[in-house]
Short mmCIF file of C-alpha atoms in Angstrom, two decimals:
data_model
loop_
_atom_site.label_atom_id
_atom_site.label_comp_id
_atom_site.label_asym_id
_atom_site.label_seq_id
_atom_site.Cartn_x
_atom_site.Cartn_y
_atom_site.Cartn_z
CA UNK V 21 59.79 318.86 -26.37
CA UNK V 22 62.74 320.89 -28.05
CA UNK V 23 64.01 324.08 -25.81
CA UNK V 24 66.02 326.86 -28.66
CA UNK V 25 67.92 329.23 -26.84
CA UNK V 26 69.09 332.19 -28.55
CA UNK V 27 70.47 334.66 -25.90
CA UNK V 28 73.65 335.10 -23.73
CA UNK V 29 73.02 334.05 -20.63
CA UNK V 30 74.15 336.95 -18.95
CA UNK V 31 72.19 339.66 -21.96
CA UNK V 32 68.91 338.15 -20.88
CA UNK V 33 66.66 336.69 -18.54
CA UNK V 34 64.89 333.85 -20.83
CA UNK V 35 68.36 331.32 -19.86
CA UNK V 36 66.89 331.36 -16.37
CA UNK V 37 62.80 331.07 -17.46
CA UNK V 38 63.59 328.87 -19.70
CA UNK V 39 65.59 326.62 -17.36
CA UNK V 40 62.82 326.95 -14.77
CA UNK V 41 60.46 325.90 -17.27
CA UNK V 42 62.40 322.72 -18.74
CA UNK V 43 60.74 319.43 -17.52
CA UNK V 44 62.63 315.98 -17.19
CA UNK V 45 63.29 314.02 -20.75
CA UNK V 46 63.08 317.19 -22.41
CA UNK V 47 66.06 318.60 -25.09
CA UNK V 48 67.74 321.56 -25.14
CA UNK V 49 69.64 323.23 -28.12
CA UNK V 50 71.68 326.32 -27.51
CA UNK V 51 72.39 328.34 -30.66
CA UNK V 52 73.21 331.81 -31.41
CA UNK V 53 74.90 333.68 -28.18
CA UNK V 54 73.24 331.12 -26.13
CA UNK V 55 76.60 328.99 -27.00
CA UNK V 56 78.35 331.51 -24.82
CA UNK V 57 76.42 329.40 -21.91
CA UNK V 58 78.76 326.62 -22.72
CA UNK V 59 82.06 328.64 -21.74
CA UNK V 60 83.77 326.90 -18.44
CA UNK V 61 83.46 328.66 -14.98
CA UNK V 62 80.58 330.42 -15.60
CA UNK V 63 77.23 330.13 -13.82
CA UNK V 64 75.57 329.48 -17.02
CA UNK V 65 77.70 326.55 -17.50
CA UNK V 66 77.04 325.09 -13.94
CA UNK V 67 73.24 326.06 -14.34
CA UNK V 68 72.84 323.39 -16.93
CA UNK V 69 75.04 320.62 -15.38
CA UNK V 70 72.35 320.99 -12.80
CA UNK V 71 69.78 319.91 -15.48
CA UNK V 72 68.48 316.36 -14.87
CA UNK V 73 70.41 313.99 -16.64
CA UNK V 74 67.71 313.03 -18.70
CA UNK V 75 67.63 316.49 -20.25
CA UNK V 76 69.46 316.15 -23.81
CA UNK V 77 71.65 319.34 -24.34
CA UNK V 78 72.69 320.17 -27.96
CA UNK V 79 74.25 323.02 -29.31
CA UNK V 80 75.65 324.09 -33.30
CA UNK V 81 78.78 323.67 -34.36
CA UNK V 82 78.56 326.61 -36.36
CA UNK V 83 77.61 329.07 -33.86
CA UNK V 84 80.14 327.66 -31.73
CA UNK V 85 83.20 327.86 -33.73
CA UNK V 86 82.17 331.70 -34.84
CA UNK V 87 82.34 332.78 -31.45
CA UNK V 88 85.41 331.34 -30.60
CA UNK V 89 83.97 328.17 -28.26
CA UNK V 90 86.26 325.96 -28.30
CA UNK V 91 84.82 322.37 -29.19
CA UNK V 92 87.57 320.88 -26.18
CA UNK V 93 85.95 322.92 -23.76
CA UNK V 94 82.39 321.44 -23.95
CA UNK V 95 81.32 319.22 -21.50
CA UNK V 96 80.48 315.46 -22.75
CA UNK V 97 76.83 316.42 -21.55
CA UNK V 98 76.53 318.23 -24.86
CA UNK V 99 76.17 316.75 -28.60
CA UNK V 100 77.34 319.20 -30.82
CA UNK V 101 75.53 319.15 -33.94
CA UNK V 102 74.55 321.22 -37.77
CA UNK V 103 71.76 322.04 -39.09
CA UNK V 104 70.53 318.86 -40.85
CA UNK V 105 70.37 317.86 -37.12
CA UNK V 106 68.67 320.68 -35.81
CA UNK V 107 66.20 320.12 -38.15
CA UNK V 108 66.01 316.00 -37.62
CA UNK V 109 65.57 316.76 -34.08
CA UNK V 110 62.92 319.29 -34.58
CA UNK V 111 61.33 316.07 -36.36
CA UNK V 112 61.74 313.78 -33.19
CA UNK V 113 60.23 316.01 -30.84
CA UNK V 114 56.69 316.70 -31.34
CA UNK V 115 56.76 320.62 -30.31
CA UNK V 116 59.27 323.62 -30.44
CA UNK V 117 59.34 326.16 -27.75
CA UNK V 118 62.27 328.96 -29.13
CA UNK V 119 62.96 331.58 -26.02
CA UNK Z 3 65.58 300.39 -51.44
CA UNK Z 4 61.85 300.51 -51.63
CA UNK Z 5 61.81 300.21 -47.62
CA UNK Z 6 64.03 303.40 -47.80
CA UNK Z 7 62.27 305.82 -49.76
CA UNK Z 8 59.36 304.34 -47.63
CA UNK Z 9 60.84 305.50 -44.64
CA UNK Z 10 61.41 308.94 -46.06
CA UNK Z 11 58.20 309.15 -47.20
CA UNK Z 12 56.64 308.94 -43.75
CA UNK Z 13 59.04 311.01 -42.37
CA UNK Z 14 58.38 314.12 -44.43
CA UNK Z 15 56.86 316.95 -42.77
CA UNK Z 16 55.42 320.40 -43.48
CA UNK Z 17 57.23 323.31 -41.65
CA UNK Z 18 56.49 326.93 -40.65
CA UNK Z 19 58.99 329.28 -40.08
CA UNK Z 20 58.48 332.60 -38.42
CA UNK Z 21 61.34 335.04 -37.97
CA UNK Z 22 61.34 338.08 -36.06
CA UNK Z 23 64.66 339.71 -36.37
CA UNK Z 24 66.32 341.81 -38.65
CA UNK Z 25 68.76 341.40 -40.93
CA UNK Z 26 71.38 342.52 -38.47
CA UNK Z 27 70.55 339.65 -36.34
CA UNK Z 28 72.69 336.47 -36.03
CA UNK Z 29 68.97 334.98 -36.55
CA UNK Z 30 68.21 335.93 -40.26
CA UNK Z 31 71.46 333.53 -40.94
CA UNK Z 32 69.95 331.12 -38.50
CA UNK Z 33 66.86 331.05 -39.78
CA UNK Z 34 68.16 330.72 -43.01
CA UNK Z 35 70.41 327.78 -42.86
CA UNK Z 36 67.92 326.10 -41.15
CA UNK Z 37 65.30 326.59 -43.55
CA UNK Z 38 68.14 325.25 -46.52
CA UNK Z 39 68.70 322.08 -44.13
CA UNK Z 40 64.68 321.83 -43.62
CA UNK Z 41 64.74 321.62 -47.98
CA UNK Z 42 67.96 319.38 -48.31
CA UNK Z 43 66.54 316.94 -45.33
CA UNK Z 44 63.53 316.13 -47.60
CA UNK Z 45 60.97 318.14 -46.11
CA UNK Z 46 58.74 320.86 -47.17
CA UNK Z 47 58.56 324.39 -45.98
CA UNK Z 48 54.86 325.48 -46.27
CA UNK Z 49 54.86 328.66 -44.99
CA UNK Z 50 57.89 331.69 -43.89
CA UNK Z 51 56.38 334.08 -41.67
CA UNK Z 52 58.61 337.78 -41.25
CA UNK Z 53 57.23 339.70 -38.11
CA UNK Z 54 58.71 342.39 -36.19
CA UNK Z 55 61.81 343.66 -37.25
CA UNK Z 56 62.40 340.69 -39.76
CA UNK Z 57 60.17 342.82 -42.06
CA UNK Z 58 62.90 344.64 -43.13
CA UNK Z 59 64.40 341.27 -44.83
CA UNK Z 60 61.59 342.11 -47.62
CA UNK Z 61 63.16 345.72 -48.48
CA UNK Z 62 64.71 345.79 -51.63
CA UNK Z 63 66.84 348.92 -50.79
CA UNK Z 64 69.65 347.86 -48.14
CA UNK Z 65 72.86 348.08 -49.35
CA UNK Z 66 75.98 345.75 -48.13
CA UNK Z 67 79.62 346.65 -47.90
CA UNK Z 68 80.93 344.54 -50.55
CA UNK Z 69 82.61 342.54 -48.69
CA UNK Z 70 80.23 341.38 -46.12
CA UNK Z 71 77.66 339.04 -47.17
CA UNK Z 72 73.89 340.44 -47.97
CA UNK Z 73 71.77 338.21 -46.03
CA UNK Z 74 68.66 339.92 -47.28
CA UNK Z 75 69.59 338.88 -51.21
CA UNK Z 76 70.26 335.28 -49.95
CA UNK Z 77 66.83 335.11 -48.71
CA UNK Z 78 65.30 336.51 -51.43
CA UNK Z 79 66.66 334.00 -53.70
CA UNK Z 80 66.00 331.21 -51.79
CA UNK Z 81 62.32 331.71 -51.44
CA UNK Z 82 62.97 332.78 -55.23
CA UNK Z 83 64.62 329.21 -55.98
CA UNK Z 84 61.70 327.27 -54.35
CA UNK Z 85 58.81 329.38 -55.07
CA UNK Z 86 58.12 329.78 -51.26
CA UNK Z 87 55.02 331.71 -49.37
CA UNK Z 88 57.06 334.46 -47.81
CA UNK Z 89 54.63 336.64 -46.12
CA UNK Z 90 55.79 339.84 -44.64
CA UNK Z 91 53.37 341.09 -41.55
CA UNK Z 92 51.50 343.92 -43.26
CA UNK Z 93 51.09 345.63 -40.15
CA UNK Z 94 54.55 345.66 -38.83
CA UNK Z 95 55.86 346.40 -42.24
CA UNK Z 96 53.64 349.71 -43.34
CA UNK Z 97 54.97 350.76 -39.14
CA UNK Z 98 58.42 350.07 -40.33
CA UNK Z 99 58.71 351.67 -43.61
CA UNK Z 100 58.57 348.54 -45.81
CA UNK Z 101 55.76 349.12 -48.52
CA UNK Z 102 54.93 347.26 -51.57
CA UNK Z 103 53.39 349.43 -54.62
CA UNK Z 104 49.94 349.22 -53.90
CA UNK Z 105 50.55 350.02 -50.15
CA UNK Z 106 52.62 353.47 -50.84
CA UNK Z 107 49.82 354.83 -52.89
CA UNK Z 108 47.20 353.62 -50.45
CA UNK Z 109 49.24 355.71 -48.00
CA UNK Z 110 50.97 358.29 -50.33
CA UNK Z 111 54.29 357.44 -50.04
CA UNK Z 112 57.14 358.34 -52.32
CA UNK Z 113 58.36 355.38 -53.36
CA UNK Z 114 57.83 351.12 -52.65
CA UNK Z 115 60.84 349.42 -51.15
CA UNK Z 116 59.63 345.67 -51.49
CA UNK Z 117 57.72 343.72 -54.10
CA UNK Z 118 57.65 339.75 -55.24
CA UNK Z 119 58.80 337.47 -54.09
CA UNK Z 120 57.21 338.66 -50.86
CA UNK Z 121 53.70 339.27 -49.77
CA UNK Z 122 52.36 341.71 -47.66
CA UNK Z 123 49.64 339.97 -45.45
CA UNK Z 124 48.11 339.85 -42.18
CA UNK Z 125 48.88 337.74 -39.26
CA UNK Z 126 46.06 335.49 -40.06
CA UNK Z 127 48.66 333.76 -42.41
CA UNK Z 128 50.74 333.18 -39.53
CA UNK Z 129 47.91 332.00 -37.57
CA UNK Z 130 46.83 329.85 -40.49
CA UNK Z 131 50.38 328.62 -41.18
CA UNK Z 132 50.46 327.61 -37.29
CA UNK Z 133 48.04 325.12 -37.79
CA UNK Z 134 48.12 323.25 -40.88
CA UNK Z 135 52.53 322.53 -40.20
CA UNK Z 136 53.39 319.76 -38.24
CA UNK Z 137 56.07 321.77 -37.17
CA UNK Z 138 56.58 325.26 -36.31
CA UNK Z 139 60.11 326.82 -35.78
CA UNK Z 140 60.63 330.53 -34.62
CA UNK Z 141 63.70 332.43 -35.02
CA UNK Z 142 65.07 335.72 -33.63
CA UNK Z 143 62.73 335.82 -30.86
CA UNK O 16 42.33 322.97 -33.46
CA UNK O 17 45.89 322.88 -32.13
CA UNK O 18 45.90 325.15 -29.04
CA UNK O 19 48.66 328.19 -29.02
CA UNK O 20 50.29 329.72 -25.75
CA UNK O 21 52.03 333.45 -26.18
CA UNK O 22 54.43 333.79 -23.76
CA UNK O 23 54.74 337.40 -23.24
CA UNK O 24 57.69 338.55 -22.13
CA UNK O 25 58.58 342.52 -23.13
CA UNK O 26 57.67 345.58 -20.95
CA UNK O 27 54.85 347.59 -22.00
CA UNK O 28 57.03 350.89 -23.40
CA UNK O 29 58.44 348.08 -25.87
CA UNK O 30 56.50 347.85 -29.55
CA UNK O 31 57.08 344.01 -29.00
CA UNK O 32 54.59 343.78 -26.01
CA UNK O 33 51.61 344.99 -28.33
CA UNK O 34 52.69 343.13 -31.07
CA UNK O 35 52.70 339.49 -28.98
CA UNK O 36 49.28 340.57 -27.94
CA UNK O 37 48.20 341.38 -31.68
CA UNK O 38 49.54 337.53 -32.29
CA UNK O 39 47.24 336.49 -29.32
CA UNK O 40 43.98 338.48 -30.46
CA UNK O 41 44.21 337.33 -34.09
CA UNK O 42 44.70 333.87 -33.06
CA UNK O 43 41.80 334.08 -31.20
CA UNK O 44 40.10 335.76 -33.86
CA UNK O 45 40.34 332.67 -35.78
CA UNK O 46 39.25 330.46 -33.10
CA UNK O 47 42.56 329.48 -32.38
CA UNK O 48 42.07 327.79 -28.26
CA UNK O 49 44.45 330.28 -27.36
CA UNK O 50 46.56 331.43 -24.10
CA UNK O 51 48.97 334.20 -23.10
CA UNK O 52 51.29 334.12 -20.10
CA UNK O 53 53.04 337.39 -18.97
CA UNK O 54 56.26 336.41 -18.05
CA UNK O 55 59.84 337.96 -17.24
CA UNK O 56 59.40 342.18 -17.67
CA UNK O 57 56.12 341.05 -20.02
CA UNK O 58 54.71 341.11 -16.45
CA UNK O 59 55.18 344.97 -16.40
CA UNK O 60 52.13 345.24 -18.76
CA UNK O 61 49.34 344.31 -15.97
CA UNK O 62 50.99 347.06 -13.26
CA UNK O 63 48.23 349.42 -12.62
CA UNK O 64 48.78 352.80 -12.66
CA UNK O 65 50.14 353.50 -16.12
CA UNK O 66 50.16 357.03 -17.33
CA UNK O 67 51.53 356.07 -21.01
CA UNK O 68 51.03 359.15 -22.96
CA UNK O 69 53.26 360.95 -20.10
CA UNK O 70 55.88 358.90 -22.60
CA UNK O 71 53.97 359.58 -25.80
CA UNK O 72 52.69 356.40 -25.80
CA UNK O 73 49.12 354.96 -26.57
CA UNK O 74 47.89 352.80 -23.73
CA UNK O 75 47.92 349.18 -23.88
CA UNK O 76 45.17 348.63 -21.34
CA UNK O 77 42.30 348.29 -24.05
CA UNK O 78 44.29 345.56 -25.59
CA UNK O 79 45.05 343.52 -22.34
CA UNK O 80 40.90 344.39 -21.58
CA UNK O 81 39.78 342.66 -24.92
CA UNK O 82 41.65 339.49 -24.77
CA UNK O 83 39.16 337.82 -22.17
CA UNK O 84 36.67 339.36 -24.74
CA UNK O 85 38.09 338.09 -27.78
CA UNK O 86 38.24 334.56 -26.76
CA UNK O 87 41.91 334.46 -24.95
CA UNK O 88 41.00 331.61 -22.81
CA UNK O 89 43.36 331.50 -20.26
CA UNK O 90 45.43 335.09 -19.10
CA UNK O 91 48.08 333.62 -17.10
CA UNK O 92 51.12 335.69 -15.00
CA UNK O 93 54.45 333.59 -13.59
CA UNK O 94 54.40 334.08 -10.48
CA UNK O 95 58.59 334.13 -10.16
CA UNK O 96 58.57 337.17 -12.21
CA UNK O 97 56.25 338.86 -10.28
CA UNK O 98 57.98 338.00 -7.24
CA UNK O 99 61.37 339.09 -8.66
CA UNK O 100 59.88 342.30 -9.69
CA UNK O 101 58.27 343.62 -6.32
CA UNK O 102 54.95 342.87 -7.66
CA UNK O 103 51.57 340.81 -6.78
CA UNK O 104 49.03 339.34 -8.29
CA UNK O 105 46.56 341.52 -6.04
CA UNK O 106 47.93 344.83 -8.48
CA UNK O 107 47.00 343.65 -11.45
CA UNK O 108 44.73 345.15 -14.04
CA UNK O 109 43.62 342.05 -15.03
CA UNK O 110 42.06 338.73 -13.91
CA UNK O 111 45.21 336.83 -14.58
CA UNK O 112 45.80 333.86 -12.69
CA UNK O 113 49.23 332.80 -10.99
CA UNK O 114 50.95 330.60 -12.17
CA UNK O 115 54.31 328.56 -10.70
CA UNK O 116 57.17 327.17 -12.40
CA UNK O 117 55.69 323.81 -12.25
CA UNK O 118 52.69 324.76 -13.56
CA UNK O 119 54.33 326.67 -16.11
CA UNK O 120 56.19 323.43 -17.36
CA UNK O 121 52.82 321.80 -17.40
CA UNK O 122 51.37 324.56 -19.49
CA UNK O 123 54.17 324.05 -21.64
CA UNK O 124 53.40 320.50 -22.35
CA UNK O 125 49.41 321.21 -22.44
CA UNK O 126 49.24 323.21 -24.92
CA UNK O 127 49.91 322.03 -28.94
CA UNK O 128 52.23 325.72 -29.80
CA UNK O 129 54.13 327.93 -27.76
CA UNK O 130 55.24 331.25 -29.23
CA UNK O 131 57.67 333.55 -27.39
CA UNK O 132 56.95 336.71 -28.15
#
């Protein structure tokens, strides 16, 4: 199963339902202001290097880069990817839950 | 070669798209570039679904600072370009203020604000589009 | 069939909570196996009590009646934001069973769609 996050972390209340909904061997792609998440020291940040390690995290290069993340501040945890790859992993996982 | 286009061939799938945001949310871009990289990957879109405020993609009457880009003309020639089912939530549109012809004389209105290429329908479509995709993608939810 | 899940998740003053629950009642309309959980402030909708044309509002109550009627199948609340919120189960307006993270996960999985609405 494929997680979409849209929302800042700190705008909204789906970051934390959606992590508490998130199973083991499941992906997660953070787009949007969910990409904010990524920023270091925040609890947002920590939140999801808490996720098992079996959780994928991805997030889009796009929506990184037009908010100013910085692609040397992501953690290793996360494959950065575009939209082609959004939509190949929408492919490989056999349902989409967008928050 | 042949094993190639094989391989595409099996991997082809039908998506809906649903979008409920307006056209001054990050998502109508989202939703947009992701439906251009659903095409250019080889698959098919079979149905767009535009709920909520995402109804207001379908009026033809927004007007852009010139140098900003209009979001709501990009989608309208994409489903344009590839002769796409864009189905606009008849419900949340007539709430909103987005009216094709026949709906502003049903209701007496001055004036229509959206025509072709979209469609004013129920949320059956939506319903219906849910189950014949093998894969369903929201945006701006 | 595939099987759909609404995930409710706006307060009840908020156009967006009747509009998930028009998605949930025409799905089920069409036969659609069909499920909605009230989650995050959606689980504002099922506090008793609610005056709503005080705010010029029309009531959402007949809605949230009709979906065992219409075919909803399961009515489902997390209990987390219930907790969070000061509320329980017991001041409902609705049969709506409780549901825990775990078992939301599991819901997740169960079911074929999940919209978040």
């Amino acid at each position: 199963m494929l997680h979409i996050l849209r929302h800042s972390p700190h705008a909204d209340s789906r970051f934390a339902s959606c992590l508490r909904a998130i199973n083991a061997d499941q992906s997660l792609l953070l787009i949007e202001d969910a990409v904010y998440t990524l920023l270091p020291g925040t609890s947002g940040r920590n939140a999801l290097e808490y996720l098992p390690a079996s959780v994928s995290l991805y997030t889009l290069e796009s929506d990184l880069l037009g908010r100013g993340v910085a692609l040397d501040d992501i953690s290793s945890r996360i494959e950065v990817i575009d939209y082609q790859m959004m939509v190949a992993l929408c492919t490989e996982h056999a349902k989409v839950v967008s928050w | 070669m042949a094993g190639l286009l094989c391989f595409h061939w099996v991997g082809f799938m039908k998506f809906a798209i649903a979008l409920l945001a307006g056209p001054q949310d990050p998502a109508a871009r989202s939703a947009l570039e992701f439906a251009r990289a659903v095409l250019s990957s080889g698959h098919q879109i079979s149905h767009l679904f535009f709920y909520r405020e995402a109804v207001h993609l379908a009026s033809l009457l927004g007007v852009q600072p010139q140098d900003e880009q209009d979001i709501t003309a990009e989608w309208r020639q994409f489903i344009t370009e590839h002769r796409l089912d864009a189905v606009v939530c008849i419900a949340a549109a007539l709430r909103r203020g987005v009216l094709d012809k026949a709906e502003a004389q049903r209701w007496e209105r001055p004036a229509a604000n959206t025509a072709a290429p979209w469609e004013l329908s129920g949320l059956g479509q939506w319903v219906d589009a849910l189950q014949s995709a093998d894969r369903a993608v929201t945006f701006g939810t | 069939m595939k099987s759909l899940l609404i995930i409710s998740r706006h307060a009840p003053t908020r156009h967006a909570a009747r509009e998930a629950l028009d998605v949930a009642l025409a799905a089920a309309a069409f036969d659609v196996p069909c499920g909605i959980l009230f989650m995050d402030d959606g689980v504002f909708q099922l506090m008793r009590g609610q005056d709503a044309a005080q705010i010029g509002q029309k009531s959402l109550a007949a809605n949230l009646q009709a979906l065992p009627l219409f075919g909803v199948e399961d009515v489902l609340v997390c209990q987390h934001s219930l907790g969070e919120r000061g509320l329980q189960a017991s001041q409902c307006l609705l049969e709506a069973r409780v549901v825990n993270n775990a078992e939301i996960a599991t819901l997740i999985e169960h079911y074929d769609q999940i919209l978040t609405l």
